[in-house]
CSV table of C-alpha atoms in Angstrom, one decimal:
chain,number,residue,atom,x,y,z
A,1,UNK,CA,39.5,-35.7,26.5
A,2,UNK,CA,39.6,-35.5,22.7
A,3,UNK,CA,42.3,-35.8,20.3
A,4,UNK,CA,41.6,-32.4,19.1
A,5,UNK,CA,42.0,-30.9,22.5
A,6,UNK,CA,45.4,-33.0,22.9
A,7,UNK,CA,46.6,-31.7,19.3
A,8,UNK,CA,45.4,-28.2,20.4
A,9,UNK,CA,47.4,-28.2,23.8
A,10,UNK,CA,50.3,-29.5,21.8
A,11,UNK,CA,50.6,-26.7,19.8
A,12,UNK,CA,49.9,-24.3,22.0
A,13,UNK,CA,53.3,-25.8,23.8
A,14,UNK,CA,55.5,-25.3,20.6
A,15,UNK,CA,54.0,-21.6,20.2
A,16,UNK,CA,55.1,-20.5,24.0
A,17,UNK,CA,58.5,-22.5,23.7
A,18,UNK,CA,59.7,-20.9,20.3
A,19,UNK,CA,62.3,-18.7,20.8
A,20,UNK,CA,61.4,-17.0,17.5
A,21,UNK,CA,57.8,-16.1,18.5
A,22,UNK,CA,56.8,-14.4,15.2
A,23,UNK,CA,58.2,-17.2,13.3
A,24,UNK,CA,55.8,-19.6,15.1
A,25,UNK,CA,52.9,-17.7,15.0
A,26,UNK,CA,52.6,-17.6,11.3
A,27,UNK,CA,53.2,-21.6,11.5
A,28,UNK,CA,50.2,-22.3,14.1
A,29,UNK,CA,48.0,-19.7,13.2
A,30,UNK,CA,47.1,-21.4,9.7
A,31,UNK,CA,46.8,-24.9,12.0
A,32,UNK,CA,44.6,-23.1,14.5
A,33,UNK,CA,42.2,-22.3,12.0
A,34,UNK,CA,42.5,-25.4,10.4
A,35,UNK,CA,41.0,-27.0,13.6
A,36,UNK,CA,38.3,-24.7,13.9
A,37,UNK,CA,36.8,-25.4,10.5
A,38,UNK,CA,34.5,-28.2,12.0
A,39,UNK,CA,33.4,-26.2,15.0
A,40,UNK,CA,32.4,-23.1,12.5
A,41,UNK,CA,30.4,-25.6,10.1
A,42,UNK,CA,28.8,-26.6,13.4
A,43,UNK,CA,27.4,-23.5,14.1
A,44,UNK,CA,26.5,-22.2,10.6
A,45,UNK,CA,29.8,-19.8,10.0
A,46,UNK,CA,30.6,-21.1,6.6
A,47,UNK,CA,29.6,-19.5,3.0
A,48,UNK,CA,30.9,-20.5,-0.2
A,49,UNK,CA,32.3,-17.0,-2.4
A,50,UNK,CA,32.8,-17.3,-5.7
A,51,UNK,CA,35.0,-14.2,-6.1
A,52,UNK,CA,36.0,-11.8,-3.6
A,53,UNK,CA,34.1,-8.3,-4.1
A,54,UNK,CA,31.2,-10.0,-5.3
A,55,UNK,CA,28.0,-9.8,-2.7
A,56,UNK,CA,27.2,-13.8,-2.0
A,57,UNK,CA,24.7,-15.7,0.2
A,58,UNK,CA,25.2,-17.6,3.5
A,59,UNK,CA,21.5,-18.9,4.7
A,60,UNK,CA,19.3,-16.1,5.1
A,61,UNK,CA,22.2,-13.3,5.3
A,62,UNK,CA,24.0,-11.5,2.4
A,63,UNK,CA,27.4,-11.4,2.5
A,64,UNK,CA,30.7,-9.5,0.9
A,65,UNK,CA,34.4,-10.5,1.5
A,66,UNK,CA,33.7,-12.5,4.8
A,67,UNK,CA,31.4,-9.7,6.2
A,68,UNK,CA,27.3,-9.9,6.8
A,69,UNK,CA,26.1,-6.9,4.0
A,70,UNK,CA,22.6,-5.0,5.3
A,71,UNK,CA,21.4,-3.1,2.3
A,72,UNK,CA,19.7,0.5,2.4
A,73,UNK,CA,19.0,1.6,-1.6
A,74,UNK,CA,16.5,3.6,-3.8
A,75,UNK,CA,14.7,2.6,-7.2
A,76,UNK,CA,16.1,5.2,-10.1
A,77,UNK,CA,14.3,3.2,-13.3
A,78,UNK,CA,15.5,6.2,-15.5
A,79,UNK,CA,18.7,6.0,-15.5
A,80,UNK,CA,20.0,4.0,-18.4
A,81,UNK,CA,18.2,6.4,-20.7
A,82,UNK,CA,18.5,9.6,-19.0
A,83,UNK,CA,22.3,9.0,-19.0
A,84,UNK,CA,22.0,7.7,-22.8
A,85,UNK,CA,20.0,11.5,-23.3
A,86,UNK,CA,24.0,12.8,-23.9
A,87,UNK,CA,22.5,16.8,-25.7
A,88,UNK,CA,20.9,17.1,-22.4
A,89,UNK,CA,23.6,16.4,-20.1
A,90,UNK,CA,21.6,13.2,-18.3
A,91,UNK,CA,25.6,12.1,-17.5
A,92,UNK,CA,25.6,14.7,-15.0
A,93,UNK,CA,22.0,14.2,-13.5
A,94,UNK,CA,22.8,10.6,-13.1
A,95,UNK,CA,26.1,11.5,-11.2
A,96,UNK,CA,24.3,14.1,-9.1
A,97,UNK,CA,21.3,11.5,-8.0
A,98,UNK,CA,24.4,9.1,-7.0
A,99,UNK,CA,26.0,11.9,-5.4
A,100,UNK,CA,23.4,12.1,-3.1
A,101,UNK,CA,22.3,8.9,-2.4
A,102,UNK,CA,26.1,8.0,-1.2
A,103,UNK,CA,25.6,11.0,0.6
A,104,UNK,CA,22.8,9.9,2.5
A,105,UNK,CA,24.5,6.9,2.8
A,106,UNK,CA,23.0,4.6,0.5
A,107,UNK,CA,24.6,1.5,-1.0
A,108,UNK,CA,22.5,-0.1,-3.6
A,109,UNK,CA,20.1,1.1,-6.3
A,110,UNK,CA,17.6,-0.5,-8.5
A,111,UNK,CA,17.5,0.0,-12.4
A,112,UNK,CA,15.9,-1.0,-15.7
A,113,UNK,CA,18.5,-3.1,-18.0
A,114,UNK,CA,15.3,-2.7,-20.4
A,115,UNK,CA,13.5,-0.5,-23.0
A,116,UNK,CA,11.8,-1.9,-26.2
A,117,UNK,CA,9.7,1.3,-25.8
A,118,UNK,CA,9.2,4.1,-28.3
A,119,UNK,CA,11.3,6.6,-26.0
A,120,UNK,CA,15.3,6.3,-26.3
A,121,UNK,CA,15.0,2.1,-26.8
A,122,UNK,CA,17.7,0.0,-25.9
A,123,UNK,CA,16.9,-2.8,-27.7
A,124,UNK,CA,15.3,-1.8,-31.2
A,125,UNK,CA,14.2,-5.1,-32.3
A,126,UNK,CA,14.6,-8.8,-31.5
A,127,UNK,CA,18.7,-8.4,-31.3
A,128,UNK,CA,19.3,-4.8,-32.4
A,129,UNK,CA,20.4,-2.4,-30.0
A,130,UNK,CA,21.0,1.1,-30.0
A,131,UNK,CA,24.8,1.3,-29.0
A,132,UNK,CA,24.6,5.0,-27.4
A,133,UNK,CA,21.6,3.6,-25.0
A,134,UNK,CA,24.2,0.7,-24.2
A,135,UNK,CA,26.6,3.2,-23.9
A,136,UNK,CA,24.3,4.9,-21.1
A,137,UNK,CA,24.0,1.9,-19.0
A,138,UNK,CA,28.1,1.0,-19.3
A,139,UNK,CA,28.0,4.8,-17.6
A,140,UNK,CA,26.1,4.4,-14.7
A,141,UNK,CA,27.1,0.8,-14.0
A,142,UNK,CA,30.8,2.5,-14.0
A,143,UNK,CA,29.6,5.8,-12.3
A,144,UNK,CA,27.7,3.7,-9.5
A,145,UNK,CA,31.0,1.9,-8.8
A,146,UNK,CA,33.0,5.1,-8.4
A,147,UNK,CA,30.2,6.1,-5.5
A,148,UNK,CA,30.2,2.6,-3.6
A,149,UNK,CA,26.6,2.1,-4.8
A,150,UNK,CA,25.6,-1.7,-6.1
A,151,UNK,CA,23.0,-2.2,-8.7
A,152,UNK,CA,20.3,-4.8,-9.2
A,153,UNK,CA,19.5,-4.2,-12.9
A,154,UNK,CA,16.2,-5.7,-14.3
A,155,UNK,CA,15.7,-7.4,-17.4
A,156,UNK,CA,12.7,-6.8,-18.5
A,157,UNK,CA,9.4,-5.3,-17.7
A,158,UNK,CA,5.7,-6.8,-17.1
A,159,UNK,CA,4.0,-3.6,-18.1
A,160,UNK,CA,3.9,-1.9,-21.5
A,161,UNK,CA,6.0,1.0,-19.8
A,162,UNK,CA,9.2,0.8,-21.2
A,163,UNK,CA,8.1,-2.4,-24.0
A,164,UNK,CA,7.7,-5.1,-21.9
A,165,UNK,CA,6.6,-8.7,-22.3
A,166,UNK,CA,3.8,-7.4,-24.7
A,167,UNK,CA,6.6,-5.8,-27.2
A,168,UNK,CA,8.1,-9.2,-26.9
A,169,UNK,CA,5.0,-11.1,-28.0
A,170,UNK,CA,4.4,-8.4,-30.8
A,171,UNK,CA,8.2,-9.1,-31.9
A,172,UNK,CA,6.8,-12.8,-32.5
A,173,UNK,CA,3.6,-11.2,-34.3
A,174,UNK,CA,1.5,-12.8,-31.6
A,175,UNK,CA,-1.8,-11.3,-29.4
A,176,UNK,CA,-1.4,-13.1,-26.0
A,177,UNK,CA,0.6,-11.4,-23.4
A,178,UNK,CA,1.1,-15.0,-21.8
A,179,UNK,CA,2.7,-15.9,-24.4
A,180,UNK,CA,5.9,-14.2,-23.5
A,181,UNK,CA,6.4,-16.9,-20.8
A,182,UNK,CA,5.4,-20.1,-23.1
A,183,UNK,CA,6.2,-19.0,-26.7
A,184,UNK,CA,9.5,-20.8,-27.4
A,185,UNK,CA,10.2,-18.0,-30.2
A,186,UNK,CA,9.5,-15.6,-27.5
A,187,UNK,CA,11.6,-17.1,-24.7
A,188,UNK,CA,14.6,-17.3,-27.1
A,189,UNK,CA,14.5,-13.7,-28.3
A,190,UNK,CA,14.1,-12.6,-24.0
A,191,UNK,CA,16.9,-15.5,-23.6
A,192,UNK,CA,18.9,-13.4,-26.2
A,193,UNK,CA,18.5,-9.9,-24.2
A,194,UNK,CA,19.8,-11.5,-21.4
A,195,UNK,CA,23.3,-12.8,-22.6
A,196,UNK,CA,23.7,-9.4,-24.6
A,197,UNK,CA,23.3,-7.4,-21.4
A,198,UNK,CA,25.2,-10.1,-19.1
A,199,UNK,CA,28.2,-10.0,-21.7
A,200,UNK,CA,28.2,-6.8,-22.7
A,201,UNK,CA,31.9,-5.3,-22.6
A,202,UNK,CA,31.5,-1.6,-20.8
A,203,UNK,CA,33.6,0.8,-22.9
A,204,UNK,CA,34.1,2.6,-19.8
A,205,UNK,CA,35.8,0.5,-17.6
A,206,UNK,CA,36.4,-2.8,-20.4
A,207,UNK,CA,34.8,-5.4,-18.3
A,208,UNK,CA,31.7,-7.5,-19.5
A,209,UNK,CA,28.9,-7.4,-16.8
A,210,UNK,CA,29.0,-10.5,-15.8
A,211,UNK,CA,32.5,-10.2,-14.5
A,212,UNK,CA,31.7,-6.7,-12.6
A,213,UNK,CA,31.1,-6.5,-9.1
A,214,UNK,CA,29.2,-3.5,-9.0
A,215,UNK,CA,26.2,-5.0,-9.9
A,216,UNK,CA,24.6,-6.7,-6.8
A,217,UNK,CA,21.9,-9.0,-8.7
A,218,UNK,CA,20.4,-9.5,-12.0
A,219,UNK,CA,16.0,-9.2,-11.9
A,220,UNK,CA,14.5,-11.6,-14.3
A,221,UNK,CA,11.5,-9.3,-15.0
A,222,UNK,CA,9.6,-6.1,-12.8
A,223,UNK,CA,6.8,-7.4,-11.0
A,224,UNK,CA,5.4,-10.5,-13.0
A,225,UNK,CA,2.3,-11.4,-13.5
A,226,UNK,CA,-0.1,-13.6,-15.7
A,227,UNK,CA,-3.2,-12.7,-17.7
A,228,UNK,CA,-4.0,-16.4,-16.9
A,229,UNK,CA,-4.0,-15.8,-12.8
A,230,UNK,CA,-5.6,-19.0,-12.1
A,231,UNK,CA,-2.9,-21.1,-13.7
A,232,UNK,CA,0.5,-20.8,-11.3
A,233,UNK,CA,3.1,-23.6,-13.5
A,234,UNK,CA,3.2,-20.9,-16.2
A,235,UNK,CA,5.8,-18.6,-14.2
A,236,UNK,CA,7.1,-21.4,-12.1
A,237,UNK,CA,8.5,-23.3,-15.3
A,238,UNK,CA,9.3,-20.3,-17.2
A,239,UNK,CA,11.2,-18.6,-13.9
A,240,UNK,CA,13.1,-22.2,-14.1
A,241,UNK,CA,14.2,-21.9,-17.1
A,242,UNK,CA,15.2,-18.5,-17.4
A,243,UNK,CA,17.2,-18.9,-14.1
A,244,UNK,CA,18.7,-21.6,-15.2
A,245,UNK,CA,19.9,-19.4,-18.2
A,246,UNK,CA,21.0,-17.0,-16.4
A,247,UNK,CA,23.6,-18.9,-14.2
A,248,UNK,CA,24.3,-20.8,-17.0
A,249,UNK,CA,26.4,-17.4,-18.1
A,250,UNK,CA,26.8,-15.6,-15.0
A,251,UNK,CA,28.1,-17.6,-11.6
A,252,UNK,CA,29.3,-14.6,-10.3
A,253,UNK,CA,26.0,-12.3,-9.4
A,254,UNK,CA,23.0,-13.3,-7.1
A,255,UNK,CA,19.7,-13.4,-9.0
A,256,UNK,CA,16.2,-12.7,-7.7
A,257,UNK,CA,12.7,-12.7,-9.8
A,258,UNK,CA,11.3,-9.2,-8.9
A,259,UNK,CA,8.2,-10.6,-7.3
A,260,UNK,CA,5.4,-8.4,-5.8
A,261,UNK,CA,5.4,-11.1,-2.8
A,262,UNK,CA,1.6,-11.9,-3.7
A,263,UNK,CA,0.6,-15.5,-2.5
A,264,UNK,CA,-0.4,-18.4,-4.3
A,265,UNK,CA,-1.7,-22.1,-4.6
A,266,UNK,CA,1.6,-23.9,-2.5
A,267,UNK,CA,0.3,-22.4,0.9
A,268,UNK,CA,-3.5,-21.2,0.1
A,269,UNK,CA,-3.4,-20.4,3.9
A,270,UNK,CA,-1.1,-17.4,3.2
A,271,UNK,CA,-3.8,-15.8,0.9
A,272,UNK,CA,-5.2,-14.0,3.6
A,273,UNK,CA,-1.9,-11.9,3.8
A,274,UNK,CA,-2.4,-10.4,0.3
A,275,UNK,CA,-4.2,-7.1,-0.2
A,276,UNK,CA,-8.0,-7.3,0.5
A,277,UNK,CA,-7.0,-11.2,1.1
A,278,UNK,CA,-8.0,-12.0,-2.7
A,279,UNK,CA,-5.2,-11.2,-5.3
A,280,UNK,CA,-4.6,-13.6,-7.8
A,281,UNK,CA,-1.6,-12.8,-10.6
A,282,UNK,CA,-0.3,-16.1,-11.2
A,283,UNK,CA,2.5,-15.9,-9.0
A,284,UNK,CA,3.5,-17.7,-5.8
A,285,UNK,CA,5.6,-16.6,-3.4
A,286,UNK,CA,6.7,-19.6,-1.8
A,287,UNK,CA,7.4,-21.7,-4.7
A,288,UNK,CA,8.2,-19.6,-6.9
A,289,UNK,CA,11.5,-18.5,-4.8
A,290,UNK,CA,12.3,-22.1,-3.7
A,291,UNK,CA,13.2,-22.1,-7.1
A,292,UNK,CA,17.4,-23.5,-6.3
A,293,UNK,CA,18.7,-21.0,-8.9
A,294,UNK,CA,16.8,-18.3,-6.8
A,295,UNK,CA,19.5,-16.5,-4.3
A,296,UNK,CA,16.3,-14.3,-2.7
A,297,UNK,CA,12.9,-13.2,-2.5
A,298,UNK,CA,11.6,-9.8,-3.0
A,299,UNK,CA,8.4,-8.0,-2.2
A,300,UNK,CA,6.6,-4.5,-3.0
A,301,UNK,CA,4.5,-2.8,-0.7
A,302,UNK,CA,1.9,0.3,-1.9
A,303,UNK,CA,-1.0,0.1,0.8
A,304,UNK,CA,-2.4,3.5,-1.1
A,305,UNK,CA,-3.0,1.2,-4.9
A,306,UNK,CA,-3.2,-2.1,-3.2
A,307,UNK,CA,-6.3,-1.0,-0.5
A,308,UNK,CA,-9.5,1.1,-0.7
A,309,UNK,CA,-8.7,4.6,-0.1
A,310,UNK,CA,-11.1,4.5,3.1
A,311,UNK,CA,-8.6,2.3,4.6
A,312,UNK,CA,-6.2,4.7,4.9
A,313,UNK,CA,-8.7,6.5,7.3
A,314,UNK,CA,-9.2,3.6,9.5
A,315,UNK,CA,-5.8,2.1,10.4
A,316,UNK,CA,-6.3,-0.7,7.6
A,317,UNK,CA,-3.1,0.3,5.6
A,318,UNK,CA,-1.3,0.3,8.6
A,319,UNK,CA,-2.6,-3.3,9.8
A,320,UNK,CA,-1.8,-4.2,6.3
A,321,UNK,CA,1.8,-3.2,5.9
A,322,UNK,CA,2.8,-4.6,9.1
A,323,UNK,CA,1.0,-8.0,9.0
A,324,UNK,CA,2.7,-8.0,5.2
A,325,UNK,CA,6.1,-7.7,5.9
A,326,UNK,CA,5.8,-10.0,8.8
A,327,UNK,CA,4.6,-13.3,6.9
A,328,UNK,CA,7.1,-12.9,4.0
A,329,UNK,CA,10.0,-12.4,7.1
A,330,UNK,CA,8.8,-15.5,8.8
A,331,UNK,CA,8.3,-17.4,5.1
A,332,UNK,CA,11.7,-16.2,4.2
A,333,UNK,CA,13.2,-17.4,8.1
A,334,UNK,CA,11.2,-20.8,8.3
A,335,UNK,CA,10.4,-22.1,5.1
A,336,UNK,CA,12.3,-20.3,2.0
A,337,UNK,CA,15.5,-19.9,4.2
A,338,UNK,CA,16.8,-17.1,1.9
A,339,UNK,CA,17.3,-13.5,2.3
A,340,UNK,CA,14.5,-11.1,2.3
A,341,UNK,CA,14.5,-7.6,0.1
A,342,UNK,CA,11.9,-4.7,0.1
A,343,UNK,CA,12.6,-3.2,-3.8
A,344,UNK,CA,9.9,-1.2,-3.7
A,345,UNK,CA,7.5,0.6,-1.3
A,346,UNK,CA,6.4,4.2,-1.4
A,347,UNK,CA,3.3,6.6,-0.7
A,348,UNK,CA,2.3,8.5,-3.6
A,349,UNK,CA,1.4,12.5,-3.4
A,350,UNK,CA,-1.1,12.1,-6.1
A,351,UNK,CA,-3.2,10.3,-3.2
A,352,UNK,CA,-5.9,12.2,-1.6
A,353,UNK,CA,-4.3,13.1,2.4
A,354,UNK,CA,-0.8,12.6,1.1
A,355,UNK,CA,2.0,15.0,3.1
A,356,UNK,CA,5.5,14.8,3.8
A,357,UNK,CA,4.8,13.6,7.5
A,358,UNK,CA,2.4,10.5,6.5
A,359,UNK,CA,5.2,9.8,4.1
A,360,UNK,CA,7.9,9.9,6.3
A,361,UNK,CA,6.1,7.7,9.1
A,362,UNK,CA,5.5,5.0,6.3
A,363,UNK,CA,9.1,5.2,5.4
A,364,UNK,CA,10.1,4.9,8.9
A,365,UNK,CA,7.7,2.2,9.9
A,366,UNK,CA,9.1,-0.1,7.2
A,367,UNK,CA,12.5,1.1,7.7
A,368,UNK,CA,12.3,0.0,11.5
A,369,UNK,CA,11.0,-3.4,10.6
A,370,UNK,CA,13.7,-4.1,8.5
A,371,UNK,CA,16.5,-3.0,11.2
A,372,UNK,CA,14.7,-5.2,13.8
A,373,UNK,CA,15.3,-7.7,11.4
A,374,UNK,CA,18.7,-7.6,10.6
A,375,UNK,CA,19.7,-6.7,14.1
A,376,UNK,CA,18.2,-10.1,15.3
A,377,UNK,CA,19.9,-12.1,12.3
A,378,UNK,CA,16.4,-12.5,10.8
A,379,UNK,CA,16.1,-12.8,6.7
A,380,UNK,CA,15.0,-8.7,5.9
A,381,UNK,CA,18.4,-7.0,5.1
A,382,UNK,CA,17.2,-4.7,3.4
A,383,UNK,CA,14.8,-1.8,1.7
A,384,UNK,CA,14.3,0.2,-1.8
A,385,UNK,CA,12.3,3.2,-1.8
A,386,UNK,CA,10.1,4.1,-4.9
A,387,UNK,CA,12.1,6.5,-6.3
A,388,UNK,CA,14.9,8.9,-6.1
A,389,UNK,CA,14.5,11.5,-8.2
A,390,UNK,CA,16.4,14.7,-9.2
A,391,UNK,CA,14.8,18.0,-10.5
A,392,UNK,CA,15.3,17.5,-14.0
A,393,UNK,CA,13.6,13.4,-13.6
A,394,UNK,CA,11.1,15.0,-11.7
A,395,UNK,CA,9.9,15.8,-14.9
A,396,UNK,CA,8.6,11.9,-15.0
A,397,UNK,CA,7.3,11.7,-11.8
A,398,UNK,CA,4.8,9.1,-11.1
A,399,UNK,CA,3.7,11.0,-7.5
A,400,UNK,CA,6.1,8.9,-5.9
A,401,UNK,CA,9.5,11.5,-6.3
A,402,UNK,CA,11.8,11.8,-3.2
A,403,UNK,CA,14.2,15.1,-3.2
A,404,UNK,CA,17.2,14.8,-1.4
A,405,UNK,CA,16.8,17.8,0.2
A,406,UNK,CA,18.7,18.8,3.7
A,407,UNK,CA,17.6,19.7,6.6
A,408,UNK,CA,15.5,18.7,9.4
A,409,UNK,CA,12.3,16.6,9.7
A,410,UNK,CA,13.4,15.8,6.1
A,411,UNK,CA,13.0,12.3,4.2
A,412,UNK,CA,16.7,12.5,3.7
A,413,UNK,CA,17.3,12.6,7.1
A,414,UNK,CA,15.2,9.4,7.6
A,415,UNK,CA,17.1,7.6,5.2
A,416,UNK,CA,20.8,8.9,6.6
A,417,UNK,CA,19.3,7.8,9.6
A,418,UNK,CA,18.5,4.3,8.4
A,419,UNK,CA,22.1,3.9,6.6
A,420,UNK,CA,23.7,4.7,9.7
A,421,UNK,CA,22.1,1.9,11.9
A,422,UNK,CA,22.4,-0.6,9.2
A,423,UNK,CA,25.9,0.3,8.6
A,424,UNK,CA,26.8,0.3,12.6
A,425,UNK,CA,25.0,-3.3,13.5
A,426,UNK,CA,28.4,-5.7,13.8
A,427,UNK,CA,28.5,-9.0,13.8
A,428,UNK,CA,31.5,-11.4,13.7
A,429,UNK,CA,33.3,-12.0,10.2
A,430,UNK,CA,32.3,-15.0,8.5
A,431,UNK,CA,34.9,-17.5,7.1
A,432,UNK,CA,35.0,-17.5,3.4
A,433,UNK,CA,36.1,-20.5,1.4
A,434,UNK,CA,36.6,-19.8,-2.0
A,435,UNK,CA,35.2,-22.1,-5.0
A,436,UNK,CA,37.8,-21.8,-7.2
């Protein structure tokens, strides 16, 4: 018999003896626990949380205050500027889209910390930003607190939508997109965005960023990719660096890349998952997000731009989607050993066969894999669909717009559905330890 079991029998002695019962309790209890530290860290039970109310990682799981966190958001890109769009009251269309996401259910969005575009800019030039634009993202970082709803906020942008790495690279008064991930002047002025936006002070609520728990996750950039796809270091170092940065001013918040999920040179095997077996962007999804300052992967799924239209006849997409999501879970189980987001995936109506129904079985497909997952303490937690959208911001629609309308045999209703089983799978607390 072991000396903990004698120690434990002992003290279970004193705690029936006591003639002041509650008196004892609150003197064994803390012992109990004590003693069960090295039986928790022997089955995995343990996480490290920097600050209470801030969403942290144990293994492949995402936790808050001690609890497991399964995640069921939207993508809403426009609204930092639509909020910052004051003479057309975008304040109260960014409310009313929160509105009815919490209604639904959801608890996490996804938005752009960016714009070096033309349209309502955030950041003017290298270091100059337009205060009422800041003043629109201090909004709905305080507005999405008041409805429960986290925010992973992205950095920057691949594309020219918005600015993007190229506006960087023009900044510099250089040609090569590339460039924005080897230029040193170009890495210092995207290094300089980032510690303006993690330390900006909200005039709102008076906390910097970095210090708000609101915000789930910082992005490093939307869906990277390199000109130069046969050469896979360039986004590994720069990803390295930049992460490092990052932590390096924020331990609070997770931080993810914003990766497609496209595979590369580390396991050549895994190629075969990618769309039509082939694509090459310069990213890797293994290596890339074994990356230590990398809390978890992402990936993206549009089967009607990735594959032939044909497929979508044939049961290809189908094949596709599901053979997709299931190499990145078993990557993210076995080999990664990090949690697992879907940010974005959507069917577009500007599609030829597109209808409500299709849409709603893709939705639920992916939805259904993810619950599997998290129901069986697997790595997906989570899903983002491409994009919520209210009547006015339908406006900018992209053929990818979900309306929260009610009633029946609705999207909506998918999605309440979805919150509801996510928010009713239980699992036993975890012990929290804090760092400080």
């Amino acid at each position: 018999m072991s000396l903990k079991f004698h120690i434990l029998c002992h003290s279970f002695s004193l705690f029936f003896k006591s003639a002041n019962f509650c008196s004892t309790m609150l003197n064994v209890l803390p012992f109990f626990f004590f003693l069960l530290i090295p039986f928790l860290i022997g089955n995995n039970r343990i996480c490290i949380a920097v600050k209470t109310d801030f969403v942290g990682r144990n293994g492949t799981q995402f936790v808050l205050n001690g609890e497991q966190v399964y995640l069921n958001g939207f993508n809403a890109y426009w609204m930092m500027t639509t909020a910052a769009d004051t003479a057309s009251k975008g304040r109260a269309t960014v409310t009313r889209a929160l509105r009815q996401a919490s209604a639904v259910g959801m608890n996490v969005a996804r938005i752009w910390g960016f714009n070096e575009g033309d349209y309502i800019p955030l950041q003017i030039s290298p270091g100059s930003y337009s205060e009422d634009v800041f003043k629109g993202l201090d909004f709905v970082v305080y507005e999405a607190g008041r409805f429960n709803i986290k925010l992973i906020i992205s950095l920057v942008n691949n594309y020219e939508d918005y600015g993007g790495r190229k506006k960087y690279v023009e900044w510099a008064g250089l040609d090569e997109p590339d460039e924005f991930y080897t230029n040193s002047a170009v890495k210092q002025f995207y290094k300089n965005h980032v510690k303006a936006v993690l330390t900006r002070k909200n005039t709102i609520t008076g906390r910097m960023y970095k210090d708000d728990p609101t915000i789930f996750s910082w992005e490093l950039i939307n869906e990277p990719r390199c000109d130069d796809s046969t050469d896979s270091t360039i986004l590994q170092s720069w990803v390295k660096e930049m992460a490092s940065f990052v932590k390096s001013i924020d331990s609070n918040h997770l931080l993810e890349i914003g990766l497609e999920g496209f595979y590369g040179e580390s396991k050549p095997e895994r190629t075969v998952y990618n769309p039509g077996s082939t694509v090459s962007t310069g990213t890797d999804f293994i290596s890339n997000n074994q990356i230590p300052d990398i809390d978890f992967a992402t990936i993206h799924i549009y089967p009607d731009s990735w594959l032939p239209l044909q497929s979508s006849r044939t049961g290809e997409q189908d094949t596709f989607v599901d053979r997709w999501i299931a190499a990145h879970i078993e990557d993210c189980d076995n080999i990664i050993k990090k949690p697992l987001l879907i940010t974005e995936f959507g069917k577009s109506s500007k599609y030829p066969g597109f209808s409500l129904e299709k849409r709603n079985t893709f939705f639920k497909s992916v939805y259904d894999v993810i619950y599997d997952s998290a129901r069986s303490g697997g790595s997906c937690t989570g899903g983002f669909f491409w994009q919520l959208t209210t009547n006015r911001t339908g406006l900018l629609g992209d053929g990818y717009e979900v309306f929260m309308q009610e009633g029946p045999n609705t999207t909506a209703q998918l999605i309440a559905e979805q919150s509801s089983k996510l928010r009713n799978l239980k699992y036993p607390p975890l012990v929290t330890l804090s760092a400080e």
